[in-house]
CSV table of C-alpha atoms and ligand atoms in Angstrom, one decimal:
chain,number,residue,atom,x,y,z
A,1,MET,CA,17.5,22.4,-1.5
A,2,ALA,CA,16.2,21.3,1.9
A,3,ALA,CA,18.5,21.8,4.8
A,4,HIS,CA,20.1,18.6,6.0
A,5,ASN,CA,18.8,17.7,9.4
A,6,LEU,CA,21.1,15.0,11.0
A,7,ASP,CA,18.7,14.5,13.9
A,8,THR,CA,15.9,13.6,11.6
A,9,ALA,CA,18.2,11.3,9.6
A,10,GLU,CA,19.1,9.5,12.8
A,11,ALA,CA,15.5,9.2,13.8
A,12,THR,CA,14.4,7.7,10.5
A,13,GLY,CA,17.4,5.3,10.5
A,14,ALA,CA,18.5,7.0,7.3
A,15,ASP,CA,22.2,6.7,6.3
A,16,ALA,CA,22.1,10.0,4.4
A,17,GLY,CA,24.9,10.6,2.0
A,18,VAL,CA,26.8,8.5,-0.5
A,19,GLY,CA,30.0,6.6,0.0
A,20,GLY,CA,30.0,6.8,3.8
A,21,ASP,CA,29.8,10.6,3.8
A,22,LYS,CA,26.9,10.9,6.2
A,23,LYS,CA,26.7,14.7,5.9
A,24,ARG,CA,26.1,15.0,2.2
A,25,PRO,CA,22.4,15.0,1.4
A,26,LEU,CA,21.4,12.9,-1.6
A,27,ASN,CA,19.9,14.2,-4.8
A,28,VAL,CA,16.9,12.0,-5.1
A,29,VAL,CA,14.6,11.8,-8.1
A,30,VAL,CA,11.2,10.4,-7.2
A,31,GLY,CA,9.6,9.2,-10.5
A,32,VAL,CA,5.9,8.7,-10.4
A,33,SER,CA,3.9,6.9,-13.0
A,34,GLY,CA,0.2,6.9,-13.6
A,35,GLY,CA,-1.5,4.5,-11.2
A,36,ILE,CA,-3.8,4.8,-8.2
A,37,ALA,CA,-0.9,4.3,-5.8
A,38,ALA,CA,0.6,7.7,-7.0
A,39,TYR,CA,-0.7,9.2,-3.8
A,40,LYS,CA,1.8,7.1,-1.8
A,41,ALA,CA,4.6,8.9,-3.7
A,42,CYS,CA,3.8,11.9,-1.5
A,43,HIS,CA,4.8,9.9,1.6
A,44,LEU,CA,7.9,8.8,-0.2
A,45,VAL,CA,8.9,12.4,-1.0
A,46,ARG,CA,8.5,13.1,2.7
A,47,GLU,CA,10.7,10.1,3.8
A,48,PHE,CA,13.6,11.7,1.8
A,49,THR,CA,13.0,15.4,2.5
A,50,GLU,CA,12.7,14.8,6.3
A,51,ALA,CA,16.0,13.0,6.3
A,52,GLY,CA,17.5,16.1,4.7
A,53,ASP,CA,17.7,14.9,1.1
A,54,SER,CA,16.9,17.0,-1.9
A,55,VAL,CA,14.0,15.6,-3.9
A,56,ARG,CA,13.0,16.3,-7.5
A,57,VAL,CA,9.7,14.7,-8.4
A,58,VAL,CA,9.4,13.6,-12.1
A,59,PRO,CA,5.9,12.3,-12.8
A,60,THR,CA,4.8,10.9,-16.1
A,61,PRO,CA,2.0,13.0,-17.7
A,62,SER,CA,-0.6,10.4,-16.7
A,63,ALA,CA,0.5,10.4,-13.0
A,64,LEU,CA,-0.9,14.0,-12.9
A,65,ASN,CA,-4.3,12.5,-13.4
A,66,PHE,CA,-4.0,11.1,-9.8
A,67,VAL,CA,-1.9,13.7,-8.0
A,68,GLY,CA,-1.5,17.3,-9.1
A,69,ALA,CA,1.8,19.0,-9.9
A,70,ALA,CA,1.2,21.5,-7.1
A,71,THR,CA,1.2,18.8,-4.4
A,72,PHE,CA,4.6,17.5,-5.6
A,73,GLU,CA,6.0,21.0,-6.0
A,74,ALA,CA,4.9,22.0,-2.4
A,75,LEU,CA,6.3,18.7,-0.9
A,76,SER,CA,9.6,18.8,-2.8
A,77,GLY,CA,10.3,22.5,-3.0
A,78,HIS,CA,11.1,22.0,-6.7
A,79,HIS,CA,9.2,22.7,-9.9
A,80,VAL,CA,7.6,19.7,-11.6
A,81,ASP,CA,7.8,18.9,-15.3
A,82,THR,CA,6.7,15.9,-17.3
A,83,GLU,CA,7.9,16.4,-20.8
A,84,VAL,CA,11.3,16.5,-22.5
A,85,PHE,CA,10.4,19.8,-24.1
A,86,SER,CA,10.0,21.6,-20.8
A,87,ARG,CA,12.8,24.0,-19.8
A,88,VAL,CA,14.8,23.1,-22.9
A,89,ASP,CA,17.3,25.9,-22.1
A,90,GLU,CA,18.3,23.9,-18.9
A,91,VAL,CA,18.7,20.7,-20.9
A,92,GLN,CA,16.5,19.1,-18.2
A,93,HIS,CA,16.1,15.7,-20.0
A,94,VAL,CA,19.8,15.1,-19.4
A,95,ARG,CA,20.6,17.2,-16.4
A,96,VAL,CA,18.1,15.7,-14.0
A,97,GLY,CA,19.4,12.1,-14.5
A,98,LYS,CA,23.0,13.1,-14.5
A,99,GLU,CA,22.8,15.0,-11.2
A,100,ALA,CA,20.8,12.3,-9.4
A,101,ASP,CA,22.4,10.1,-6.6
A,102,LEU,CA,19.4,7.9,-6.6
A,103,ILE,CA,16.2,7.4,-8.7
A,104,VAL,CA,13.2,5.8,-7.2
A,105,VAL,CA,10.2,5.2,-9.4
A,106,ALA,CA,7.1,4.6,-7.2
A,107,PRO,CA,4.7,3.5,-8.4
A,108,ALA,CA,6.2,1.9,-11.4
A,109,THR,CA,3.3,0.8,-13.6
A,110,ALA,CA,3.5,-2.0,-16.2
A,111,ASP,CA,3.7,0.6,-19.0
A,112,THR,CA,6.5,2.6,-17.4
A,113,ILE,CA,8.5,-0.7,-16.7
A,114,ALA,CA,8.0,-1.7,-20.3
A,115,ARG,CA,9.1,1.7,-21.6
A,116,ILE,CA,12.2,1.7,-19.4
A,117,ALA,CA,13.0,-1.9,-20.5
A,118,ALA,CA,12.7,-0.9,-24.1
A,119,GLY,CA,15.1,2.1,-23.6
A,120,ARG,CA,12.4,4.6,-24.5
A,121,ALA,CA,12.9,8.3,-23.6
A,122,ASN,CA,9.5,9.7,-24.6
A,123,ASP,CA,8.8,11.6,-21.4
A,124,LEU,CA,11.0,13.3,-18.8
A,125,LEU,CA,11.0,10.3,-16.5
A,126,THR,CA,12.1,7.7,-19.0
A,127,ALA,CA,14.7,10.1,-20.4
A,128,THR,CA,16.0,10.7,-16.9
A,129,VAL,CA,16.3,7.0,-16.2
A,130,LEU,CA,18.1,6.4,-19.6
A,131,VAL,CA,20.7,9.0,-18.8
A,132,ALA,CA,21.3,8.0,-15.1
A,133,THR,CA,24.4,6.1,-13.9
A,134,CYS,CA,23.2,6.1,-10.3
A,135,PRO,CA,21.2,3.3,-8.6
A,136,VAL,CA,17.6,3.1,-10.1
A,137,VAL,CA,15.0,1.4,-7.9
A,138,LEU,CA,11.5,0.6,-9.3
A,139,ALA,CA,8.6,-0.1,-6.9
A,140,PRO,CA,5.9,-1.8,-9.1
A,141,ALA,CA,2.2,-1.3,-8.6
A,142,MET,CA,-0.4,-2.8,-10.9
A,143,HIS,CA,-3.1,-5.5,-11.0
A,144,THR,CA,-2.0,-9.0,-10.3
A,145,GLU,CA,-2.8,-10.1,-13.9
A,146,MET,CA,-0.5,-7.4,-15.3
A,147,TRP,CA,2.3,-8.2,-12.8
A,148,GLU,CA,2.1,-11.9,-13.6
A,149,ASN,CA,1.8,-11.4,-17.4
A,150,PRO,CA,4.9,-12.8,-19.1
A,151,ALA,CA,5.5,-9.5,-20.9
A,152,THR,CA,5.9,-7.7,-17.5
A,153,GLN,CA,7.9,-10.5,-16.0
A,154,ASP,CA,10.3,-10.5,-19.0
A,155,ASN,CA,10.7,-6.8,-18.7
A,156,VAL,CA,11.4,-7.1,-15.0
A,157,ALA,CA,14.0,-9.8,-15.7
A,158,THR,CA,15.6,-7.6,-18.4
A,159,LEU,CA,15.9,-4.7,-16.0
A,160,ARG,CA,17.3,-6.8,-13.2
A,161,ARG,CA,19.9,-8.3,-15.5
A,162,ARG,CA,20.9,-4.7,-16.4
A,163,GLY,CA,21.4,-3.9,-12.7
A,164,LEU,CA,18.2,-1.9,-12.0
A,165,ILE,CA,16.5,-2.9,-8.7
A,166,VAL,CA,12.9,-4.0,-9.2
A,167,LEU,CA,11.4,-4.4,-5.8
A,168,GLU,CA,8.8,-7.1,-5.2
A,169,PRO,CA,5.2,-5.6,-5.0
A,170,ALA,CA,3.3,-6.2,-1.8
A,171,HIS,CA,0.5,-8.7,-1.5
A,172,GLY,CA,-2.8,-7.1,-0.6
A,173,ARG,CA,-5.8,-5.0,-1.5
A,174,LEU,CA,-5.7,-3.5,-5.0
A,175,THR,CA,-7.7,-0.7,-6.5
A,176,GLY,CA,-11.0,-2.6,-6.5
A,177,LYS,CA,-12.2,-5.4,-4.2
A,178,ASP,CA,-9.5,-7.7,-5.5
A,179,THR,CA,-6.4,-8.7,-3.6
A,180,GLY,CA,-3.1,-10.3,-4.7
A,181,PRO,CA,0.5,-9.3,-5.5
A,182,GLY,CA,0.7,-5.9,-7.2
A,183,ARG,CA,0.2,-3.5,-4.4
A,184,LEU,CA,2.7,-0.7,-3.9
A,185,SER,CA,4.9,-1.3,-0.9
A,186,GLU,CA,4.7,1.3,1.9
A,187,ALA,CA,6.9,4.4,1.5
A,188,SER,CA,9.0,3.6,4.5
A,189,GLN,CA,9.9,0.1,3.0
A,190,ILE,CA,10.7,1.6,-0.4
A,191,ALA,CA,12.9,4.3,1.2
A,192,ALA,CA,14.7,1.8,3.4
A,193,MET,CA,15.6,-0.5,0.5
A,194,ALA,CA,16.6,2.5,-1.7
A,195,ARG,CA,18.9,3.8,1.0
A,196,THR,CA,20.5,0.4,1.6
A,197,ILE,CA,21.3,0.2,-2.1
A,198,VAL,CA,23.0,3.6,-2.0
A,199,ALA,CA,24.9,2.6,1.2
A,200,VAL,CA,26.1,-0.9,0.1
A,201,GLY,CA,25.9,-0.7,-3.7
A,202,THR,CA,23.6,-2.3,-6.2
A,203,PHE,CA,23.4,-6.0,-5.5
A,204,THR,CA,22.8,-8.9,-7.8
A,205,ARG,CA,20.3,-11.8,-7.6
A,206,SER,CA,22.9,-13.8,-5.7
A,207,LEU,CA,20.4,-15.8,-3.7
A,208,GLU,CA,18.3,-16.9,-6.7
A,209,GLY,CA,17.0,-20.4,-6.2
A,210,LYS,CA,17.9,-20.5,-2.5
A,211,LYS,CA,15.3,-21.4,0.2
A,212,VAL,CA,15.8,-19.2,3.2
A,213,VAL,CA,14.0,-19.4,6.6
A,214,ILE,CA,14.2,-16.5,9.1
A,215,SER,CA,12.7,-16.3,12.5
A,216,ALA,CA,12.0,-12.8,13.8
A,217,GLY,CA,10.4,-11.0,16.8
A,218,GLY,CA,9.9,-12.3,20.3
A,219,THR,CA,8.1,-15.4,21.5
A,220,GLN,CA,5.5,-15.1,24.3
A,221,GLU,CA,4.5,-17.6,27.0
A,222,ASN,CA,1.1,-17.4,28.5
A,223,ILE,CA,0.5,-17.3,32.2
A,224,ASP,CA,-3.2,-17.1,31.9
A,225,PRO,CA,-5.6,-15.6,29.2
A,226,VAL,CA,-4.5,-12.1,29.9
A,227,ARG,CA,-0.9,-12.3,31.1
A,228,PHE,CA,2.2,-13.5,29.4
A,229,ILE,CA,6.0,-13.5,29.6
A,230,GLY,CA,7.5,-11.7,26.7
A,231,ASN,CA,10.5,-9.6,25.6
A,232,ARG,CA,11.4,-6.4,23.9
A,233,SER,CA,12.3,-7.7,20.4
A,234,SER,CA,10.7,-5.7,17.6
A,235,GLY,CA,11.4,-8.1,14.7
A,236,ARG,CA,13.1,-5.3,12.7
A,237,GLN,CA,16.4,-7.0,12.1
A,238,GLY,CA,14.8,-10.3,11.1
A,239,PHE,CA,12.4,-8.5,8.7
A,240,ALA,CA,15.3,-6.5,7.2
A,241,LEU,CA,17.2,-9.7,6.6
A,242,ALA,CA,14.1,-11.1,4.9
A,243,ASP,CA,13.8,-7.9,2.7
A,244,ILE,CA,17.4,-8.1,1.5
A,245,ALA,CA,17.1,-11.9,0.8
A,246,VAL,CA,13.9,-11.4,-1.3
A,247,HIS,CA,15.7,-8.7,-3.3
A,248,ARG,CA,18.7,-11.0,-3.9
A,249,GLY,CA,16.2,-13.5,-5.3
A,250,ALA,CA,15.7,-16.0,-2.4
A,251,ASN,CA,12.5,-17.8,-1.7
A,252,VAL,CA,11.9,-16.5,1.9
A,253,THR,CA,9.8,-17.8,4.8
A,254,ILE,CA,9.5,-15.7,7.9
A,255,VAL,CA,8.4,-17.4,11.2
A,256,ALA,CA,7.4,-14.3,13.2
A,257,GLY,CA,6.6,-14.1,16.9
A,258,ASP,CA,5.5,-10.8,18.4
A,259,THR,CA,6.7,-7.9,16.3
A,260,ASP,CA,6.1,-4.1,16.3
A,261,GLU,CA,3.6,-3.0,13.8
A,262,LEU,CA,5.9,-3.8,10.9
A,263,GLU,CA,4.7,-4.3,7.4
A,264,THR,CA,5.5,-7.8,6.1
A,265,PRO,CA,8.4,-7.7,3.7
A,266,PRO,CA,6.9,-7.9,0.2
A,267,GLY,CA,7.6,-11.2,-1.6
A,268,ALA,CA,8.2,-13.2,1.6
A,269,GLU,CA,5.8,-15.8,3.1
A,270,ILE,CA,5.0,-15.2,6.8
A,271,ILE,CA,3.9,-17.7,9.4
A,272,ARG,CA,2.8,-16.1,12.7
A,273,VAL,CA,3.4,-17.9,15.9
A,274,ARG,CA,3.3,-17.1,19.6
A,275,SER,CA,5.2,-19.4,21.9
A,276,THR,CA,8.6,-20.9,21.7
A,277,ARG,CA,7.2,-24.4,21.1
A,278,ASP,CA,5.0,-23.0,18.2
A,279,MET,CA,8.0,-21.3,16.7
A,280,LYS,CA,10.1,-24.5,17.0
A,281,GLU,CA,7.3,-26.5,15.2
A,282,ALA,CA,7.1,-23.9,12.4
A,283,VAL,CA,10.8,-23.4,12.0
A,284,ASP,CA,11.5,-27.2,11.9
A,285,ALA,CA,8.8,-27.6,9.2
A,286,ALA,CA,10.0,-24.7,7.1
A,287,ALA,CA,13.7,-25.8,7.5
A,288,VAL,CA,13.0,-29.0,5.5
A,289,GLY,CA,14.9,-28.5,2.3
A,290,ALA,CA,16.1,-25.0,3.3
A,291,ASP,CA,19.5,-23.8,2.3
A,292,ILE,CA,19.9,-21.2,5.0
A,293,VAL,CA,18.1,-20.7,8.4
A,294,ILE,CA,18.6,-17.6,10.4
A,295,MET,CA,17.4,-17.5,14.0
A,296,ALA,CA,16.9,-13.8,14.5
A,297,ALA,CA,14.0,-14.2,17.0
A,298,ALA,CA,14.4,-13.5,20.6
A,299,VAL,CA,13.2,-16.8,22.0
A,300,ALA,CA,11.8,-17.2,25.5
A,301,ASP,CA,14.0,-19.7,27.3
A,302,TYR,CA,11.4,-20.5,29.9
A,303,ARG,CA,7.6,-20.8,30.1
A,304,PRO,CA,5.3,-21.1,33.1
A,305,GLU,CA,4.9,-24.7,34.2
A,306,THR,CA,1.2,-24.4,33.8
A,307,GLU,CA,-1.1,-22.1,31.9
A,308,ALA,CA,-4.3,-21.2,33.7
A,309,ASP,CA,-7.5,-21.4,31.7
A,310,SER,CA,-9.1,-18.4,33.4
A,311,LYS,CA,-7.6,-15.2,34.7
A,312,LEU,CA,-5.6,-15.7,37.9
A,313,LYS,CA,-7.2,-13.3,40.5
A,314,LYS,CA,-5.3,-11.2,43.0
A,315,GLY,CA,-6.1,-12.5,46.5
A,316,GLN,CA,-7.1,-16.0,45.2
A,317,ALA,CA,-4.0,-17.0,43.2
A,318,ASP,CA,-1.3,-15.1,45.1
A,319,ASP,CA,0.8,-18.2,45.6
A,320,VAL,CA,1.0,-18.8,41.8
A,321,LEU,CA,1.5,-15.1,40.8
A,322,SER,CA,4.1,-14.4,43.4
A,323,THR,CA,6.2,-17.5,42.7
A,324,LEU,CA,5.7,-18.4,39.1
A,325,ARG,CA,7.3,-21.8,38.4
A,326,LEU,CA,9.0,-21.9,35.1
A,327,VAL,CA,10.2,-24.8,32.9
A,328,GLU,CA,12.8,-24.7,30.2
A,329,ASN,CA,11.8,-24.4,26.5
A,330,PRO,CA,13.5,-26.3,23.7
A,331,ASP,CA,16.5,-24.6,22.1
A,332,ILE,CA,15.3,-24.2,18.4
A,333,LEU,CA,18.7,-23.4,17.0
A,334,ARG,CA,20.5,-26.2,18.8
A,335,GLY,CA,17.7,-28.5,17.6
A,336,LEU,CA,18.4,-27.5,14.0
A,337,VAL,CA,22.1,-28.2,14.5
A,338,ASP,CA,21.2,-31.7,15.9
A,339,LYS,CA,19.0,-32.3,12.9
A,340,ARG,CA,21.9,-31.4,10.6
A,341,GLU,CA,24.2,-33.8,12.5
A,342,ALA,CA,21.6,-36.5,12.0
A,343,GLY,CA,21.6,-35.8,8.2
A,344,GLU,CA,18.1,-34.4,8.2
A,345,THR,CA,19.1,-31.0,6.8
A,346,SER,CA,22.2,-29.5,5.2
A,347,ALA,CA,21.2,-25.9,5.8
A,348,THR,CA,23.7,-23.2,6.8
A,349,ILE,CA,22.6,-22.1,10.3
A,350,VAL,CA,23.0,-18.6,11.6
A,351,GLY,CA,22.1,-17.3,15.0
A,352,PHE,CA,22.2,-14.1,17.0
A,353,ALA,CA,23.6,-13.5,20.5
A,354,ALA,CA,22.3,-10.7,22.6
A,355,GLU,CA,24.9,-10.0,25.3
A,356,THR,CA,25.1,-7.4,28.0
A,357,ASP,CA,28.6,-8.3,29.2
A,358,ASP,CA,31.8,-9.3,27.4
A,359,PRO,CA,30.0,-9.7,24.1
A,360,LEU,CA,32.8,-11.1,22.1
A,361,GLU,CA,33.9,-13.7,24.7
A,362,ASN,CA,30.3,-14.7,25.5
A,363,GLY,CA,29.4,-14.8,21.8
A,364,ARG,CA,32.4,-17.0,20.9
A,365,ALA,CA,31.4,-19.4,23.7
A,366,LYS,CA,27.8,-19.4,22.6
A,367,LEU,CA,28.7,-20.1,19.0
A,368,ALA,CA,30.7,-23.2,20.1
A,369,ARG,CA,27.9,-24.3,22.4
A,370,LYS,CA,25.2,-24.0,19.8
A,371,GLY,CA,27.1,-25.4,16.9
A,372,ALA,CA,25.9,-22.7,14.4
A,373,ASP,CA,28.0,-21.6,11.4
A,374,MET,CA,27.8,-18.0,12.2
A,375,LEU,CA,26.6,-15.8,15.1
A,376,MET,CA,25.8,-12.1,15.0
A,377,VAL,CA,26.7,-10.7,18.4
A,378,ASN,CA,24.9,-7.6,19.6
A,379,SER,CA,25.7,-5.7,22.7
A,380,VAL,CA,22.4,-5.1,24.4
A,381,ALA,CA,23.6,-3.4,27.6
A,382,GLY,CA,20.9,-0.9,28.8
A,383,GLY,CA,18.3,-2.4,26.4
A,384,LYS,CA,20.2,-1.2,23.3
A,385,VAL,CA,19.2,-2.6,19.9
A,386,PHE,CA,15.8,-3.9,20.8
A,387,GLY,CA,13.2,-1.8,19.0
A,388,GLU,CA,15.8,0.5,17.6
A,389,LEU,CA,16.3,1.4,13.9
A,390,ARG,CA,20.0,0.9,13.9
A,391,ASN,CA,22.3,-2.0,14.9
A,392,SER,CA,26.0,-2.9,15.1
A,393,GLY,CA,28.0,-5.8,16.4
A,394,TRP,CA,30.4,-8.6,15.4
A,395,LEU,CA,29.8,-11.5,13.0
A,396,LEU,CA,31.6,-14.6,14.4
A,397,GLY,CA,32.3,-17.5,12.0
A,398,ALA,CA,32.7,-21.1,13.1
A,399,ASP,CA,36.0,-20.9,11.2
A,400,GLY,CA,37.3,-18.5,13.9
A,401,SER,CA,36.7,-15.3,11.8
A,402,THR,CA,35.4,-12.1,13.4
A,403,GLU,CA,34.0,-9.3,11.3
A,404,ASP,CA,33.1,-5.9,12.7
A,405,ILE,CA,29.6,-4.8,11.6
A,406,GLU,CA,29.7,-1.0,11.9
A,407,ASP,CA,26.7,1.0,13.2
A,408,GLY,CA,24.0,1.5,10.5
A,409,PRO,CA,20.3,1.1,9.7
A,410,LYS,CA,19.1,-2.5,10.2
A,411,HIS,CA,18.7,-3.0,6.4
A,412,VAL,CA,22.4,-2.0,5.9
A,413,VAL,CA,23.4,-4.4,8.7
A,414,ALA,CA,21.3,-7.1,7.0
A,415,ALA,CA,23.0,-6.5,3.7
A,416,ARG,CA,26.4,-6.8,5.3
A,417,MET,CA,25.3,-10.0,7.1
A,418,TRP,CA,24.1,-11.5,3.8
A,419,ASP,CA,27.5,-10.7,2.1
A,420,ALA,CA,29.2,-12.7,4.9
A,421,ILE,CA,26.6,-15.6,4.9
A,422,GLU,CA,26.9,-15.9,1.1
A,423,LYS,CA,30.7,-16.1,1.4
A,424,ILE,CA,30.5,-19.1,3.7
A,425,THR,CA,27.8,-20.8,1.8
A,426,SER,CA,29.1,-22.9,-1.0
A,427,GLY,CA,27.2,-23.4,-4.2
A,428,ASP,CA,25.5,-26.6,-3.0
A,429,GLY,CA,24.4,-25.1,0.3
A,430,GLU,CA,26.9,-27.0,2.4
A,431,SER,CA,28.1,-25.3,5.5
A,432,ILE,CA,31.7,-24.4,6.3
A,433,ARG,CA,31.6,-26.2,9.6
A,434,GLN,CA,34.3,-29.0,9.6
A,435,ASP,CA,33.2,-30.9,12.7
B,1,CTP,N1,17.6,-19.5,20.5
B,1,CTP,C1,16.8,-20.6,20.2
B,1,CTP,N2,16.0,-21.2,21.1
B,1,CTP,C2,16.0,-20.8,22.4
B,1,CTP,C3,16.8,-19.7,22.8
B,1,CTP,C4,17.6,-19.1,21.8
B,1,CTP,O1,16.8,-20.9,19.0
B,1,CTP,N3,15.3,-21.5,23.3
B,1,CTP,C5,18.4,-18.9,19.5
B,1,CTP,C6,18.1,-17.4,19.3
B,1,CTP,O2,17.2,-17.1,18.2
B,1,CTP,C7,19.5,-16.9,18.9
B,1,CTP,C8,20.5,-17.8,19.6
B,1,CTP,O3,19.7,-19.0,19.9
B,1,CTP,O4,19.7,-17.0,17.5
B,1,CTP,C9,21.0,-17.2,20.9
B,1,CTP,O5,20.0,-16.7,21.7
B,1,CTP,P1,20.3,-16.0,23.1
B,1,CTP,O6,19.0,-15.6,23.7
B,1,CTP,O7,21.4,-14.9,22.9
B,1,CTP,O8,21.0,-17.2,23.8
B,1,CTP,P2,20.5,-18.3,24.9
B,1,CTP,O9,20.8,-19.6,24.2
B,1,CTP,O10,19.2,-18.0,25.3
B,1,CTP,O11,21.6,-18.1,26.0
B,1,CTP,P3,21.6,-17.1,27.2
B,1,CTP,O12,20.2,-16.7,27.5
B,1,CTP,O13,22.3,-17.9,28.3
B,1,CTP,O14,22.5,-15.9,26.8
């Protein structure tokens, strides 16, 4: 078993351990089925071993056509078998599943999904899944036609109904020259979702049928073609909120400003914008008919009064550069609340508040000023939170409630936020706000 390295777990944002016991490494089974994306399973094994977890790789026999057993054995430090008749004296076909804290099948091909849905146990992987009582996460990878085939979609629906987590495949380049949904998500995305499920429990498709809009990242305001005013937002918290919403079944649109080099959450639509005014236009348009809007973006409050068409030169434009005149940008969140008051939307509106001083007092005042239903208040003293992998804070409700959101990876914080948002959102999408 790999030694648990808490430093690495911190660095990867991993919440290692089950039930809040951050010191206990997880017993993770990484199942690999036979598709070209099998090579990405090597990165997934690394994601877990580097966080200190013990990984047992269980490939299907055909997965070994793509990656050899020796690679998985070297990466995991455990022997690799594919058949139920290997190591019968150890009763492997039962023991591996029983001892697992988490099973992640990546890639999960159409055939493996079908066999799991049918309750088959004709190789070590399917037998392991059939025995397991721990969370089982499937990361599909196949051609778009196979993913969209009603046979596969029915199998996916069956598995989700039974409580297995079937992640959305990413949209992008497939084996050949074709592109579409069916690409295996990146290992870091799969690991983040799998860890969240272990930390918060398997969740249901509680947002099925809901239209959700999430802004993320920072807006940028141009001074000239090479300079801009920006901020340190990475977009991670907004993307994590989108990830969780997709997996709870929502139809998700992200309006993203500048973000770190983050992979787009699979299954979400993304609209890229730059300035605050661009973001307002995109959010307002996407909010039409939305049930929930979350403003997680760090929005530039001011922009330069004028944007120069060519680069402002030192020595020639000193007066402009040394005394930039700024004008106020529109408040996107306040604008949404105004639209709701005018009857143009009935969406539940959630914002963030980044505060360096007296976060609770300032957050409560901001919630009242903005008129949102809920505000996630972060203390950002010393640049904390921006760009980091973890977050914490307080969720303030317009009904006067305050919920502590304890420190955790941003995906876990996102899941906690969604639990609270779902509580205040009634079945017809009306908000709790009384005024
Ligand atoms: N926000 C917005 N439009 C703006 C500024 C902020 O929609 N022009 C949103 C943010 O996305 C966030 C919330 O309002 O959800 C609060 O943002 P924050 O920057 O904390 O507050 P400000 O209104 O900018 O107030 P201040 O800078 O005075 O703290």
